[in-house]
Short mmCIF file of C-alpha atoms and ligand atoms in Angstrom, two decimals:
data_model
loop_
_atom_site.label_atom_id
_atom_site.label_comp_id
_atom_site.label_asym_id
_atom_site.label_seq_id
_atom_site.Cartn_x
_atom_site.Cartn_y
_atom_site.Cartn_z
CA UNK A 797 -31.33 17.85 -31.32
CA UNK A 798 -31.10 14.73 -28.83
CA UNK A 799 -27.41 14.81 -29.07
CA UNK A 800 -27.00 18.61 -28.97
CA UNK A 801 -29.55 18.51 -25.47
CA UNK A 802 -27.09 15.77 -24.56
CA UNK A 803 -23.85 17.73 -24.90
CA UNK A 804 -25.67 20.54 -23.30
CA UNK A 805 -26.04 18.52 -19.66
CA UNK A 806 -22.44 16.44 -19.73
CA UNK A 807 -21.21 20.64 -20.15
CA UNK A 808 -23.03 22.03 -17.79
CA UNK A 809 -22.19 19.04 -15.21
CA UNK A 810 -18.42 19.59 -15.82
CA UNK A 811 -18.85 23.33 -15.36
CA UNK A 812 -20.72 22.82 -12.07
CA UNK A 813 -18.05 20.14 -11.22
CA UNK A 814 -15.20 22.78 -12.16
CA UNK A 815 -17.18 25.47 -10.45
CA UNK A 816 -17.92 23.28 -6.84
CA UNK A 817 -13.95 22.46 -6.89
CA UNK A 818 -12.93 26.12 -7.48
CA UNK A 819 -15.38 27.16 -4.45
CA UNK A 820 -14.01 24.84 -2.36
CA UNK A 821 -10.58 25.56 -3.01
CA UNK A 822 -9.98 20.92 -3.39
CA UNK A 823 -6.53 19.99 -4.67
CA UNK A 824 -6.52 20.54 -8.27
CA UNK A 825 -7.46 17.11 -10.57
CA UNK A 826 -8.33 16.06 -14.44
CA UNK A 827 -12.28 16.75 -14.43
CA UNK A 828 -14.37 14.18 -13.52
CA UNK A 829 -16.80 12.39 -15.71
CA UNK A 830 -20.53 12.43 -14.15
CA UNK A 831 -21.17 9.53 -12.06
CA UNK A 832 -18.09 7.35 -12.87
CA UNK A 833 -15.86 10.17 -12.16
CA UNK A 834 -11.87 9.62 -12.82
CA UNK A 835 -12.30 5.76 -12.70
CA UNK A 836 -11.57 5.29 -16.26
CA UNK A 837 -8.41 6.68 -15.81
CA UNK A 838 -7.33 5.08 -13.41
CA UNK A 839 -6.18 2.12 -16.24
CA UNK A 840 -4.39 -1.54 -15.42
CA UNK A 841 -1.81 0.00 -13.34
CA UNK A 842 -2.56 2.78 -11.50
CA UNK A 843 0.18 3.49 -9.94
CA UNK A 844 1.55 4.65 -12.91
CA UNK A 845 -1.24 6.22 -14.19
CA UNK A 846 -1.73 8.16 -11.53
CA UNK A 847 2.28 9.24 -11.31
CA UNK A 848 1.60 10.40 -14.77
CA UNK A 849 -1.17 12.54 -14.13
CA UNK A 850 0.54 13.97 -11.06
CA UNK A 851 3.03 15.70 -13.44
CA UNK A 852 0.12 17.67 -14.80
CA UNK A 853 -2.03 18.41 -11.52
CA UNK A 854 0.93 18.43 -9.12
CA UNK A 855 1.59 16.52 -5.85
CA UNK A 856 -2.03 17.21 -4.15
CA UNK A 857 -4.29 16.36 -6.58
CA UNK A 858 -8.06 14.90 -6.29
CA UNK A 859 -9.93 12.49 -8.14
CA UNK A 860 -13.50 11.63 -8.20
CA UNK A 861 -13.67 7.88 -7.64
CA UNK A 862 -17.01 6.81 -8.49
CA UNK A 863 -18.62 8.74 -5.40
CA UNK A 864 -15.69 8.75 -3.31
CA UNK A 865 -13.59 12.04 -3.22
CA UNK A 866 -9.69 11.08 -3.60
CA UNK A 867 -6.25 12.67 -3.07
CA UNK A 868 -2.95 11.53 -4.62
CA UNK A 869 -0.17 12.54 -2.74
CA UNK A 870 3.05 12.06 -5.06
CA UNK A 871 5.52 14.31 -3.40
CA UNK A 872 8.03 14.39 -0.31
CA UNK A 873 6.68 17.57 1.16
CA UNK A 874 3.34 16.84 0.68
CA UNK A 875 3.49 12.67 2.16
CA UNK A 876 5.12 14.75 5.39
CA UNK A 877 2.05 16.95 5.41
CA UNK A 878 -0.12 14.08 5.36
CA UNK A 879 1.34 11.50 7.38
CA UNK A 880 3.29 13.82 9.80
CA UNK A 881 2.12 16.90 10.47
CA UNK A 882 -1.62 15.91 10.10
CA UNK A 883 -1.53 12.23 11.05
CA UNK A 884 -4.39 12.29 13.57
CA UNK A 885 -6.71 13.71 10.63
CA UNK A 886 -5.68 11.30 8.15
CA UNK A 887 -5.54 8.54 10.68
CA UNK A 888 -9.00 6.71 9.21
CA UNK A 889 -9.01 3.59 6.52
CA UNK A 890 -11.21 3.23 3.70
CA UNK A 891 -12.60 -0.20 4.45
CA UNK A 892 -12.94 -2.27 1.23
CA UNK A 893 -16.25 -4.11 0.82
CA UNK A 894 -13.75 -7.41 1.16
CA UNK A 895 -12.68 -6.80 3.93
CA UNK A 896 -15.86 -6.78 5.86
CA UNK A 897 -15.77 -10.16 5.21
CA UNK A 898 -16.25 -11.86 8.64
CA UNK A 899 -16.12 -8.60 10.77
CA UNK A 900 -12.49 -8.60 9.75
CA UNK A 901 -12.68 -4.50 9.24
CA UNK A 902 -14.41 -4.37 13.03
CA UNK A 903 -11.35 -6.38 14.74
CA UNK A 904 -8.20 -5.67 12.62
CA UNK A 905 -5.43 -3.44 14.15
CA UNK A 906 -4.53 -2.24 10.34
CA UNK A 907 -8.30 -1.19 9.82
CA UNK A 908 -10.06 0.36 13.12
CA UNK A 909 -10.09 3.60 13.76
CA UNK A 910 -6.84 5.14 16.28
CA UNK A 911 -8.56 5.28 19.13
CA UNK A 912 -8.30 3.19 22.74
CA UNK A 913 -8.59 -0.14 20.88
CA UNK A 914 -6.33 0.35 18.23
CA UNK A 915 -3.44 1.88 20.73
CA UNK A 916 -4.18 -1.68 23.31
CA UNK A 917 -3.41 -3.56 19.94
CA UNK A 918 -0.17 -1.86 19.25
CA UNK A 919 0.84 -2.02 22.87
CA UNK A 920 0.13 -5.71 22.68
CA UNK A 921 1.68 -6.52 20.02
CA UNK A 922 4.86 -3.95 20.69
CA UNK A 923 4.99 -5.92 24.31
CA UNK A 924 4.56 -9.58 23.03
CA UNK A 925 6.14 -9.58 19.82
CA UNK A 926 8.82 -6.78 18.99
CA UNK A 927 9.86 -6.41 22.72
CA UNK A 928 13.86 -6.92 23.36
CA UNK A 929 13.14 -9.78 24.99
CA UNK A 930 10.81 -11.54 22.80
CA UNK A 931 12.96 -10.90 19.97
CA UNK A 932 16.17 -12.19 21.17
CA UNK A 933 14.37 -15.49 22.58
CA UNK A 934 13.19 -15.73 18.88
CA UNK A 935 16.65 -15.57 17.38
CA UNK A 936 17.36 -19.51 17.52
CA UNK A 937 13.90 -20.31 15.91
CA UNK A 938 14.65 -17.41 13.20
CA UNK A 939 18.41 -18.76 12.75
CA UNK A 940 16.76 -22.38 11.95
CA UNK A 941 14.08 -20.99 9.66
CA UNK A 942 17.04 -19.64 7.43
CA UNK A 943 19.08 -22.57 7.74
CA UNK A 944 16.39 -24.94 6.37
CA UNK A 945 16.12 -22.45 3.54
CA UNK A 946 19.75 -22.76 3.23
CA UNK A 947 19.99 -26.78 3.14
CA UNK A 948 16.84 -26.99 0.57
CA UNK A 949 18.47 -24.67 -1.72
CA UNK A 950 22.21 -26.68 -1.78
CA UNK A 951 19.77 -29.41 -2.27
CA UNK A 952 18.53 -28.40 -5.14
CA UNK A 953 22.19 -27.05 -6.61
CA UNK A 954 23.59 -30.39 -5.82
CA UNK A 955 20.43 -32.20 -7.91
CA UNK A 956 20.52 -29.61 -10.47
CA UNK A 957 16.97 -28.77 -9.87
CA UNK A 958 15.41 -25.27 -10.31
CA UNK A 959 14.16 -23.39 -7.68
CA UNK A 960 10.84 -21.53 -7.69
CA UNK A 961 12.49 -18.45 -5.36
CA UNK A 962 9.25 -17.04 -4.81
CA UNK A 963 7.70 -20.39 -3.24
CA UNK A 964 10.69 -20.67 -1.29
CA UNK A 965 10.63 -17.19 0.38
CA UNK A 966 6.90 -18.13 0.45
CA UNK A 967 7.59 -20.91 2.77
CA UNK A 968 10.82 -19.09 5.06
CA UNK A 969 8.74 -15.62 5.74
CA UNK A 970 5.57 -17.74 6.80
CA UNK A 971 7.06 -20.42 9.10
CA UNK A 972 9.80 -17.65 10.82
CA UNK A 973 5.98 -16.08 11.48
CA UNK A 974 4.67 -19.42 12.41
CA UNK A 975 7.16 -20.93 14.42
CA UNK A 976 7.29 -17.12 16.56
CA UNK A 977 3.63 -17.15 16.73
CA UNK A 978 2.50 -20.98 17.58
CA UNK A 979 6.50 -22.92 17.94
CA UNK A 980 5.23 -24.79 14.66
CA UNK A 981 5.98 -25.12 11.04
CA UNK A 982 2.99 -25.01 9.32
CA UNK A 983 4.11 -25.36 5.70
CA UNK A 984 7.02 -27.56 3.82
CA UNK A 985 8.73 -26.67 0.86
CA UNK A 986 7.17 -28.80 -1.27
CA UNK A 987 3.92 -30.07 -0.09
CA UNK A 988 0.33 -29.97 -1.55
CA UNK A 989 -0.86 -28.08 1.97
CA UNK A 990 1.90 -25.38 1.35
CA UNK A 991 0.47 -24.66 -2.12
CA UNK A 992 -2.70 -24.39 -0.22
CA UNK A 993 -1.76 -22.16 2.04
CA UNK A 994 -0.38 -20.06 -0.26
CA UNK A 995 -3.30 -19.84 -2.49
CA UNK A 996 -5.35 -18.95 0.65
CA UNK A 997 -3.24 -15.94 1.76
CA UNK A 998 -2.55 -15.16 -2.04
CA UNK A 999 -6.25 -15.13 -2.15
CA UNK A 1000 -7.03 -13.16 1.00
CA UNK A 1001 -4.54 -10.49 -0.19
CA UNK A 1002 -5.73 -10.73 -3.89
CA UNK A 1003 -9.22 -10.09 -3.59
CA UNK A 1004 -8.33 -6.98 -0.79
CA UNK A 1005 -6.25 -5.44 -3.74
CA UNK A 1006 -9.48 -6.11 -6.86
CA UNK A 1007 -10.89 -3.25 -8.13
CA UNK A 1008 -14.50 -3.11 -6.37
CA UNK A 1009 -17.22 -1.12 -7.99
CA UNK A 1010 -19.18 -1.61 -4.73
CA UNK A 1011 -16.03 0.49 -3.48
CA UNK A 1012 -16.35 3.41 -5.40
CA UNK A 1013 -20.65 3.43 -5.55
CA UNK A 1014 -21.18 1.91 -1.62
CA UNK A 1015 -24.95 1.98 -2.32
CA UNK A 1016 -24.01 -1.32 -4.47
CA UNK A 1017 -22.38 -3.00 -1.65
CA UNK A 1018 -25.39 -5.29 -0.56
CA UNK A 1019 -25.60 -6.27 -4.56
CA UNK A 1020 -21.57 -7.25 -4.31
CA UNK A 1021 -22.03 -7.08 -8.20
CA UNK A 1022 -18.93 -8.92 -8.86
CA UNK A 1023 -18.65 -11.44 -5.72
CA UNK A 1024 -16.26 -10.29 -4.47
CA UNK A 1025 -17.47 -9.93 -1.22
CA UNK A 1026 -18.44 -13.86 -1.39
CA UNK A 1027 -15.14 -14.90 -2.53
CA UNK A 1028 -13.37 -12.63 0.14
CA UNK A 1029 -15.84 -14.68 3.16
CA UNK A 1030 -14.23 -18.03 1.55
CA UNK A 1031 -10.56 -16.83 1.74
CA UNK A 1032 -11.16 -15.09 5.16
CA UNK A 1033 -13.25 -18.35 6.58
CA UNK A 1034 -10.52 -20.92 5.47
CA UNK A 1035 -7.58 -18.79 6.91
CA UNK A 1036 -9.37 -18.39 9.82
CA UNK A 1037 -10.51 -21.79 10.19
CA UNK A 1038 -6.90 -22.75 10.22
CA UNK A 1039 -5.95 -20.26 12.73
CA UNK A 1040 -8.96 -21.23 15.12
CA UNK A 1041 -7.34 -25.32 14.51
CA UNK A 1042 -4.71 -24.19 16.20
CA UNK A 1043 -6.08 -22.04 18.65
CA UNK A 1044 -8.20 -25.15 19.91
CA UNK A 1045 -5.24 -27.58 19.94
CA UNK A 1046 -3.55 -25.36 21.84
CA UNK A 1047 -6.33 -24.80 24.69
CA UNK A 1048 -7.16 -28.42 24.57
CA UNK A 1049 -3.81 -29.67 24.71
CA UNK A 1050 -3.47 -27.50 27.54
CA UNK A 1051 0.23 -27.25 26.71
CA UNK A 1052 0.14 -23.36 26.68
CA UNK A 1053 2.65 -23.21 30.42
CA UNK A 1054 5.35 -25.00 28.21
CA UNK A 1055 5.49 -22.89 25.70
CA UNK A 1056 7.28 -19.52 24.87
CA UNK A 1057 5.52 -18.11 22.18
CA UNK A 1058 3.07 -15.28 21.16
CA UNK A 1059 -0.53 -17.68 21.51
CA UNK A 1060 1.25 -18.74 25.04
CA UNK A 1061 1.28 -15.14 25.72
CA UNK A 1062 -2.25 -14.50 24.04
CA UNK A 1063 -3.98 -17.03 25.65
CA UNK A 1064 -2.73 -15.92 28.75
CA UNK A 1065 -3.80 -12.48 28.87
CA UNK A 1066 -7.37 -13.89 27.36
CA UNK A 1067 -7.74 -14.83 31.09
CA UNK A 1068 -8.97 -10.99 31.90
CA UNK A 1069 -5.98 -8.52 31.46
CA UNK A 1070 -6.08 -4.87 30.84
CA UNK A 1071 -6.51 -5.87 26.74
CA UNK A 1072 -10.26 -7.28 27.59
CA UNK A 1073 -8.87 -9.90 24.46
CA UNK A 1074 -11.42 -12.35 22.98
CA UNK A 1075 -10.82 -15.76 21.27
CA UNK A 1076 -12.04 -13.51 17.77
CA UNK A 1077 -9.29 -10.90 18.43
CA UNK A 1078 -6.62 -13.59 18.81
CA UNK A 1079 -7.48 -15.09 15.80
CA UNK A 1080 -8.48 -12.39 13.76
CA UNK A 1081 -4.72 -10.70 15.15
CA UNK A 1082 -2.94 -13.71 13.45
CA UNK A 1083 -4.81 -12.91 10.50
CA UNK A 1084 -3.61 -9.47 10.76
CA UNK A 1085 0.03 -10.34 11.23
CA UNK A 1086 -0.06 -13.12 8.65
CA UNK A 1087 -1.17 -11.33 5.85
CA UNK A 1088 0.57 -8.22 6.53
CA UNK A 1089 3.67 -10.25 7.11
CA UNK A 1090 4.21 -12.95 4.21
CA UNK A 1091 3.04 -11.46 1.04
CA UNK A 1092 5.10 -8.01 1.47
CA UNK A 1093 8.27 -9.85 2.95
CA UNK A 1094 7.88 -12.91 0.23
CA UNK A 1095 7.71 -10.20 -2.98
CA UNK A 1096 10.58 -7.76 -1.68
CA UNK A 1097 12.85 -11.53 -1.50
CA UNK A 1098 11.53 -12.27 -4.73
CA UNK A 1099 12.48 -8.47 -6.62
CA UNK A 1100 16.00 -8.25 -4.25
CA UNK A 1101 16.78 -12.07 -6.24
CA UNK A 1102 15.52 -10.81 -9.64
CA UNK A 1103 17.71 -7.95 -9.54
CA UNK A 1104 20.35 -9.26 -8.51
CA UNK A 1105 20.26 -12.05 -11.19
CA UNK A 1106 19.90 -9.17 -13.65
CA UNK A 1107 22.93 -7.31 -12.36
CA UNK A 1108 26.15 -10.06 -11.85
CA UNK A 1109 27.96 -6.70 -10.63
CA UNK A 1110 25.94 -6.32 -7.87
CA UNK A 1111 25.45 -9.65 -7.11
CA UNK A 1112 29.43 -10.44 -7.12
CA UNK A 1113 29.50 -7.54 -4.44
CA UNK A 1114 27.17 -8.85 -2.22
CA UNK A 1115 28.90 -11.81 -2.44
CA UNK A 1116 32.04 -10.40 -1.59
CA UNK A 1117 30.87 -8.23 1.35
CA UNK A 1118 29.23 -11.74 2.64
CA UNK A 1119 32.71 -13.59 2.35
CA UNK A 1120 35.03 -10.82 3.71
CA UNK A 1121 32.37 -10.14 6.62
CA UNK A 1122 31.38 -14.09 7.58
CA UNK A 1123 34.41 -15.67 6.61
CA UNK A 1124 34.23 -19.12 6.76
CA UNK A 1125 31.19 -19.30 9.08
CA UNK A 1126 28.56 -21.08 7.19
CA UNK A 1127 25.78 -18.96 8.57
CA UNK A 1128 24.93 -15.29 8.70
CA UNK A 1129 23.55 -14.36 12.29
CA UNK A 1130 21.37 -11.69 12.75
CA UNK A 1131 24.21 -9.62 14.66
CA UNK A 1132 26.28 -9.78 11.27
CA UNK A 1133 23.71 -7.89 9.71
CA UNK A 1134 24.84 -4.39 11.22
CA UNK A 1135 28.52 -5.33 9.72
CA UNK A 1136 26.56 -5.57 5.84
CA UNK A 1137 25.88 -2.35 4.85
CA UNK A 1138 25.96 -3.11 1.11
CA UNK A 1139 23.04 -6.01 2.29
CA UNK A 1140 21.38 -3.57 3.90
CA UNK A 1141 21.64 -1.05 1.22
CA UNK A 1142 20.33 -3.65 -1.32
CA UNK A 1143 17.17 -4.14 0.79
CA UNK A 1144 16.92 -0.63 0.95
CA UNK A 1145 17.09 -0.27 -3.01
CA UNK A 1146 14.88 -3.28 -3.85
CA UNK A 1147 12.27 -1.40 -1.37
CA UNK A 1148 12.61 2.02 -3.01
CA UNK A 1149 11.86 0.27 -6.79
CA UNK A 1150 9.67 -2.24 -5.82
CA UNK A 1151 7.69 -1.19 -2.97
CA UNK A 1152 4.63 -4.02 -2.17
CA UNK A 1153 2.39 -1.49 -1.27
CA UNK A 1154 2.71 1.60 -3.91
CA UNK A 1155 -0.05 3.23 -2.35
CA UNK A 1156 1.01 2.28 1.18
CA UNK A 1157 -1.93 0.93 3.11
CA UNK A 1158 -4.87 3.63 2.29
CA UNK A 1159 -5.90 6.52 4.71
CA UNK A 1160 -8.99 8.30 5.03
CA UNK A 1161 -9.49 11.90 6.31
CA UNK A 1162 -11.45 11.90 10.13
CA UNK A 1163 -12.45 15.57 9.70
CA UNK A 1164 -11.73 18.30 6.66
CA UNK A 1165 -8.40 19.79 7.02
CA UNK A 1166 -6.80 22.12 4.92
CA UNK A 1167 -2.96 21.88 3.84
CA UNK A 1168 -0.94 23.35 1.46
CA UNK A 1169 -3.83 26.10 0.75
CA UNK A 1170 -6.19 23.36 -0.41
CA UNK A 1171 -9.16 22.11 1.56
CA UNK A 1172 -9.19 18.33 2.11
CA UNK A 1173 -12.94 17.38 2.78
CA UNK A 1174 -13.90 14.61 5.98
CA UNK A 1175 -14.00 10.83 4.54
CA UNK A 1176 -11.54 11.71 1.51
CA UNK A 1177 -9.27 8.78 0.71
CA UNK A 1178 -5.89 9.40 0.64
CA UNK A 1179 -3.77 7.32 -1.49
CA UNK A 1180 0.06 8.31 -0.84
CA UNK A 1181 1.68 7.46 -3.99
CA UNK A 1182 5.26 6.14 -2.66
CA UNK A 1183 5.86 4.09 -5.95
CA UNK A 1184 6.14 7.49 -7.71
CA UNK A 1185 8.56 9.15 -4.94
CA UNK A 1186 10.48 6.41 -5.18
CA UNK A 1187 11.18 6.92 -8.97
CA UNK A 1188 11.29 10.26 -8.70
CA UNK A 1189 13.86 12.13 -10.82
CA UNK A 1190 14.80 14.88 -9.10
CA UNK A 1191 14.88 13.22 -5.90
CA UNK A 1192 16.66 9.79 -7.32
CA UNK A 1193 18.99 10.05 -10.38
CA UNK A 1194 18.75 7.25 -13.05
CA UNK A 1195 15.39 6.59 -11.17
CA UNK A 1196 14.62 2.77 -12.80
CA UNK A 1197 17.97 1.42 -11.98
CA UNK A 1198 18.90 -0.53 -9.18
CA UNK A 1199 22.07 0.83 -7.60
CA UNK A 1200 22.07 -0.66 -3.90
CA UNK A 1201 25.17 2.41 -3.57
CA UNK A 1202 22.73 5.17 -3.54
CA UNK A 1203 22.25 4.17 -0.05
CA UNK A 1204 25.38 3.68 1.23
CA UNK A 1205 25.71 6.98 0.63
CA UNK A 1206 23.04 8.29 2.39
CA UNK A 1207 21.93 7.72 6.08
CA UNK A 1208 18.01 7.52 5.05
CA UNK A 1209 16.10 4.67 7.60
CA UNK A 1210 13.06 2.40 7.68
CA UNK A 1211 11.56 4.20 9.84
CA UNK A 1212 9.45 6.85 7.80
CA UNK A 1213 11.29 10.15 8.91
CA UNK A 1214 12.89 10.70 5.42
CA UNK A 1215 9.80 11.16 3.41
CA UNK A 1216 11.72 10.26 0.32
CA UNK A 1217 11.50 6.73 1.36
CA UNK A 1218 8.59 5.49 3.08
CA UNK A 1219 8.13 1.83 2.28
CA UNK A 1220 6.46 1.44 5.98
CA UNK A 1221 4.39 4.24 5.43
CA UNK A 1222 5.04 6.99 8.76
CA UNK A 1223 3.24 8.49 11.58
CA UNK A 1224 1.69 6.62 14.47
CA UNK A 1225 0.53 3.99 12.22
CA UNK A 1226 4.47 3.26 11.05
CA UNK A 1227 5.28 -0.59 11.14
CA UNK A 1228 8.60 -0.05 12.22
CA UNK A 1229 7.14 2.01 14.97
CA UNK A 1230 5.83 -1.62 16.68
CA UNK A 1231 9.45 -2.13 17.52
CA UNK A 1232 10.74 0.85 18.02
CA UNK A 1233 9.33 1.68 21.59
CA UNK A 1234 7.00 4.41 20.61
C1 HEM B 2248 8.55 -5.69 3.29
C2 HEM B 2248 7.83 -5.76 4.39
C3 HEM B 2248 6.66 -4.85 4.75
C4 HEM B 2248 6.23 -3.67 4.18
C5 HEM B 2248 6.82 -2.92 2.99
C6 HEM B 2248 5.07 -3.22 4.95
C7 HEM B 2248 4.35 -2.04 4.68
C8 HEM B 2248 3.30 -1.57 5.45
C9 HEM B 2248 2.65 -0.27 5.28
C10 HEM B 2248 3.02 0.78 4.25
C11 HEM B 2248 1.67 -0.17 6.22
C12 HEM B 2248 0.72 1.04 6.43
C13 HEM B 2248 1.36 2.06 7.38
C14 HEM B 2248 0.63 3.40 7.41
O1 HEM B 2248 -0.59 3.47 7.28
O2 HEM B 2248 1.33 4.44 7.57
C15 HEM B 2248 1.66 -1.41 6.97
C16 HEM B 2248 0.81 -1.72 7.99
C17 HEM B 2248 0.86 -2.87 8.72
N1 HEM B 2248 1.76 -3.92 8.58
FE1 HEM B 2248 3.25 -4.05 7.24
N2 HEM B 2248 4.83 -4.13 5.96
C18 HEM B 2248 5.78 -5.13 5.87
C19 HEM B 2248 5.91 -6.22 6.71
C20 HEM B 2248 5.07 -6.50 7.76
C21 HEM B 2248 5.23 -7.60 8.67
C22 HEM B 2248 6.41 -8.62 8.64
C23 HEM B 2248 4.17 -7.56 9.54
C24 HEM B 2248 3.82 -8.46 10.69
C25 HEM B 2248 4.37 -9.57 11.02
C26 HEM B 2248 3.33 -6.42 9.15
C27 HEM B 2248 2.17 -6.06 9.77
C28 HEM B 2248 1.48 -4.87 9.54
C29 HEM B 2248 0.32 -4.45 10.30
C30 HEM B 2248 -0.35 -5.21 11.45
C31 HEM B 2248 -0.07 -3.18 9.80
C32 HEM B 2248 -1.21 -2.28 10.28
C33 HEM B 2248 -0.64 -1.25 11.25
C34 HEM B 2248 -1.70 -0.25 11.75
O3 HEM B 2248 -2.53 0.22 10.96
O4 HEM B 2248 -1.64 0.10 12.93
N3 HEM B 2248 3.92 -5.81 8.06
N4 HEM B 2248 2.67 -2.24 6.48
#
């Protein structure tokens, strides 16, 4: 009787699930269980689990996640709706309960809403960092950067000693940011304060990535039932407290006049300036730019090596490209790199089958909108499933391999207007887009 009673309500939930969709006309989705919704299928990797289920519900497709309404977007077309057409209404973030960790989600130019602040922030850093200028005065600091990688790794052929590639690109992508941002090396190859470093920032961008229940149930966030929100405070404090250490040396050492870098720059316009910049944005900005910047350059170095070690073809021609086009130069300059399209093209491919971010960096809907006949409702979560358009099969043949040649034969950019590629992500809030003068 019990269990009849209780087949009776999980029914008639469904069926008043089914019937709210129907009425308002949401992307179609695998029914959600009540309360914990679509969570369970969501599995270890859902990425994939979520490109599988696409194949059933199609490229707009919602999911109940815990209380928050989702849509997958796992199609071309679709991503273009989303991030192109209707950019401004998908413009929000959903702000993990981690990253409220020290008023990060209040400060960061990745998490505020687009608005006046958020366009000041991409002005600033489009001015400081990504400007012409700034970017060819950084060239002899980048050049050295790769040269010490160079040296450390003939070191280690000459000793016969292994090298842990992913520490190493570790240690390149964070100083080339360091030494741009403060004129300083802040990390060695092989040094107990590199490891950590590295555990911090591995930390910082760990714990943003963990499953949160107090993310899909928000009413649980003051609980923080699995600490995460403690553990995300002590990641967030040390980096910052790092980041402040040299913020302070800086100002005390009053050395900022001799210096050509971005905290010169900073620090300057701290001194009233049409940014109204604090000493909490300038750190909080580093924060920003190191975390976006070291984890997501460090793992597409890592996969690029991996595949090539797994495919001596393609590694022999890269090789060859590099010795016809540099000769006997011992170093590759940045204004070689237009001469190496089969480089570039193995970036490209290493991108398109290993993206960092297979959801790109989450939006949320400012206000309902409707595309592609279905009605997207305000505060929805978008999660734009690029991992699966990048293994698509009828947009990429032999989808799982890694041919770097697919690309020369194709003209598609970074710069998220072929919406078959979109490691950046596209629209206003497009990485690429910093440098790009828009
Ligand atoms: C392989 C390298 C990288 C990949 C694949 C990548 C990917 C992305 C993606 C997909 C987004 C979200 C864009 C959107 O919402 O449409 C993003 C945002 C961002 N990335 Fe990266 N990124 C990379 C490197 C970097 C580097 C080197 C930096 C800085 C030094 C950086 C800083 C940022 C910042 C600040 C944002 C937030 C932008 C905003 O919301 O306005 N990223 N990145």
């Amino acid at each position: 009787m019990a269990l009849s009673l209780l087949i009776a309500i999980i029914v008639s939930i469904l069926a008043w699930s089914h019937f709210r969709r129907r009425r308002r006309n949401l992307p179609p989705g695998p029914y959600p269980f009540p309360i914990i919704g679509n969570i369970l299928q969501l599995g270890r990797n859902p990425h994939k689990s979520l490109t599988h289920l696409s194949k059933t519900y199609g490229p707009l497709m919602s999911l109940k996640l815990g209380s928050i309404h989702t849509v997958v977007v796992s199609s071309p077309d679709s991503a273009r709706l989303v991030l192109q057409e209707h950019d401004q209404a998908f413009s929000g973030r959903t702000i993990p309960a981690a990253a409220e960790a020290h008023g990060f989600d209040e400060i960061s130019i990745g998490l505020i809403p687009v608005g006046e602040r958020w366009r000041k922030l991409r002005k600033l850093c489009k001015e400081q960092m990504f400007s012409a200028r700034r970017l060819d005065g950084g060239a002899g600091v980048r050049r050295e950067k790769v040269g010490r990688l160079v040296d450390y790794l003939r070191e280690c052929s000459a000793r016969g000693r292994a090298v842990d590639l992913g520490q190493a690109a570790f240690v390149t992508s964070f100083n080339l940011l360091s030494a741009t941002f403060f004129s300083v090396d802040l990390i060695e190859f092989e040094s107990d304060a590199t490891q950590q470093l590295k555990e911090t920032i591995e930390g910082v961008t760990k714990i943003l990535g963990t499953p949160n229940v107090a993310d899909f149930f928000p009413i649980l966030k003051r609980l923080d039932p699995q600490r995460i929100k403690k553990r995300s405070e002590f990641y967030f404090g040390r980096l910052l407290g790092v980041l402040g250490g040299i913020i302070d040396g800086r100002m005390e050492s009053r050395s900022m006049e001799t210096k050509n870098d971005l905290l010169a720059a900073l620090l300057h316009l701290m001194d009233g300036s049409e940014y109204d910049l604090t000493y909490k944005d300038v750190q909080h900005l580093f924060l920003d730019l190191f975390v976006g910047g070291s984890d997501s350059t460090q793992c597409t170095v890592e996969w690029a090596m991996t595949e090539l070690l797994a495919n001596p073809e393609k590694m022999s021609n890269a090789k060859n490209e590099l010795r016809s086009v540099i000769g006997e130069k011992n170093q590759v300059e940045e204004s070689d790199i237009s001469r190496l399209p089969y480089l570039q093209a193995l970036i490209k491919e290493t991108l398109r089958l290993h993206i960092p971010g297979p959801f790109l960096v989450p939006r949320q809907a400012v206000r309902e909108v409707e595309i592609g006949g279905y009605v997207i409702p305000q505060h929805s979560q978008i999660f734009v499933n690029a991992w699966a358009i990048g293994r698509d099969s009828s947009i990429w043949p032999n989808p799982t391999s890694f041919e770097p040649k697919r690309f020369l034969n194709n003209n598609m950019g970074f710069k998220g207007q072929d919406f078959e590629f979109i490691p950046f992500g596209s629209g206003e809030k497009n990485v690429p887009r910093f440098a790009s003068g828009r």
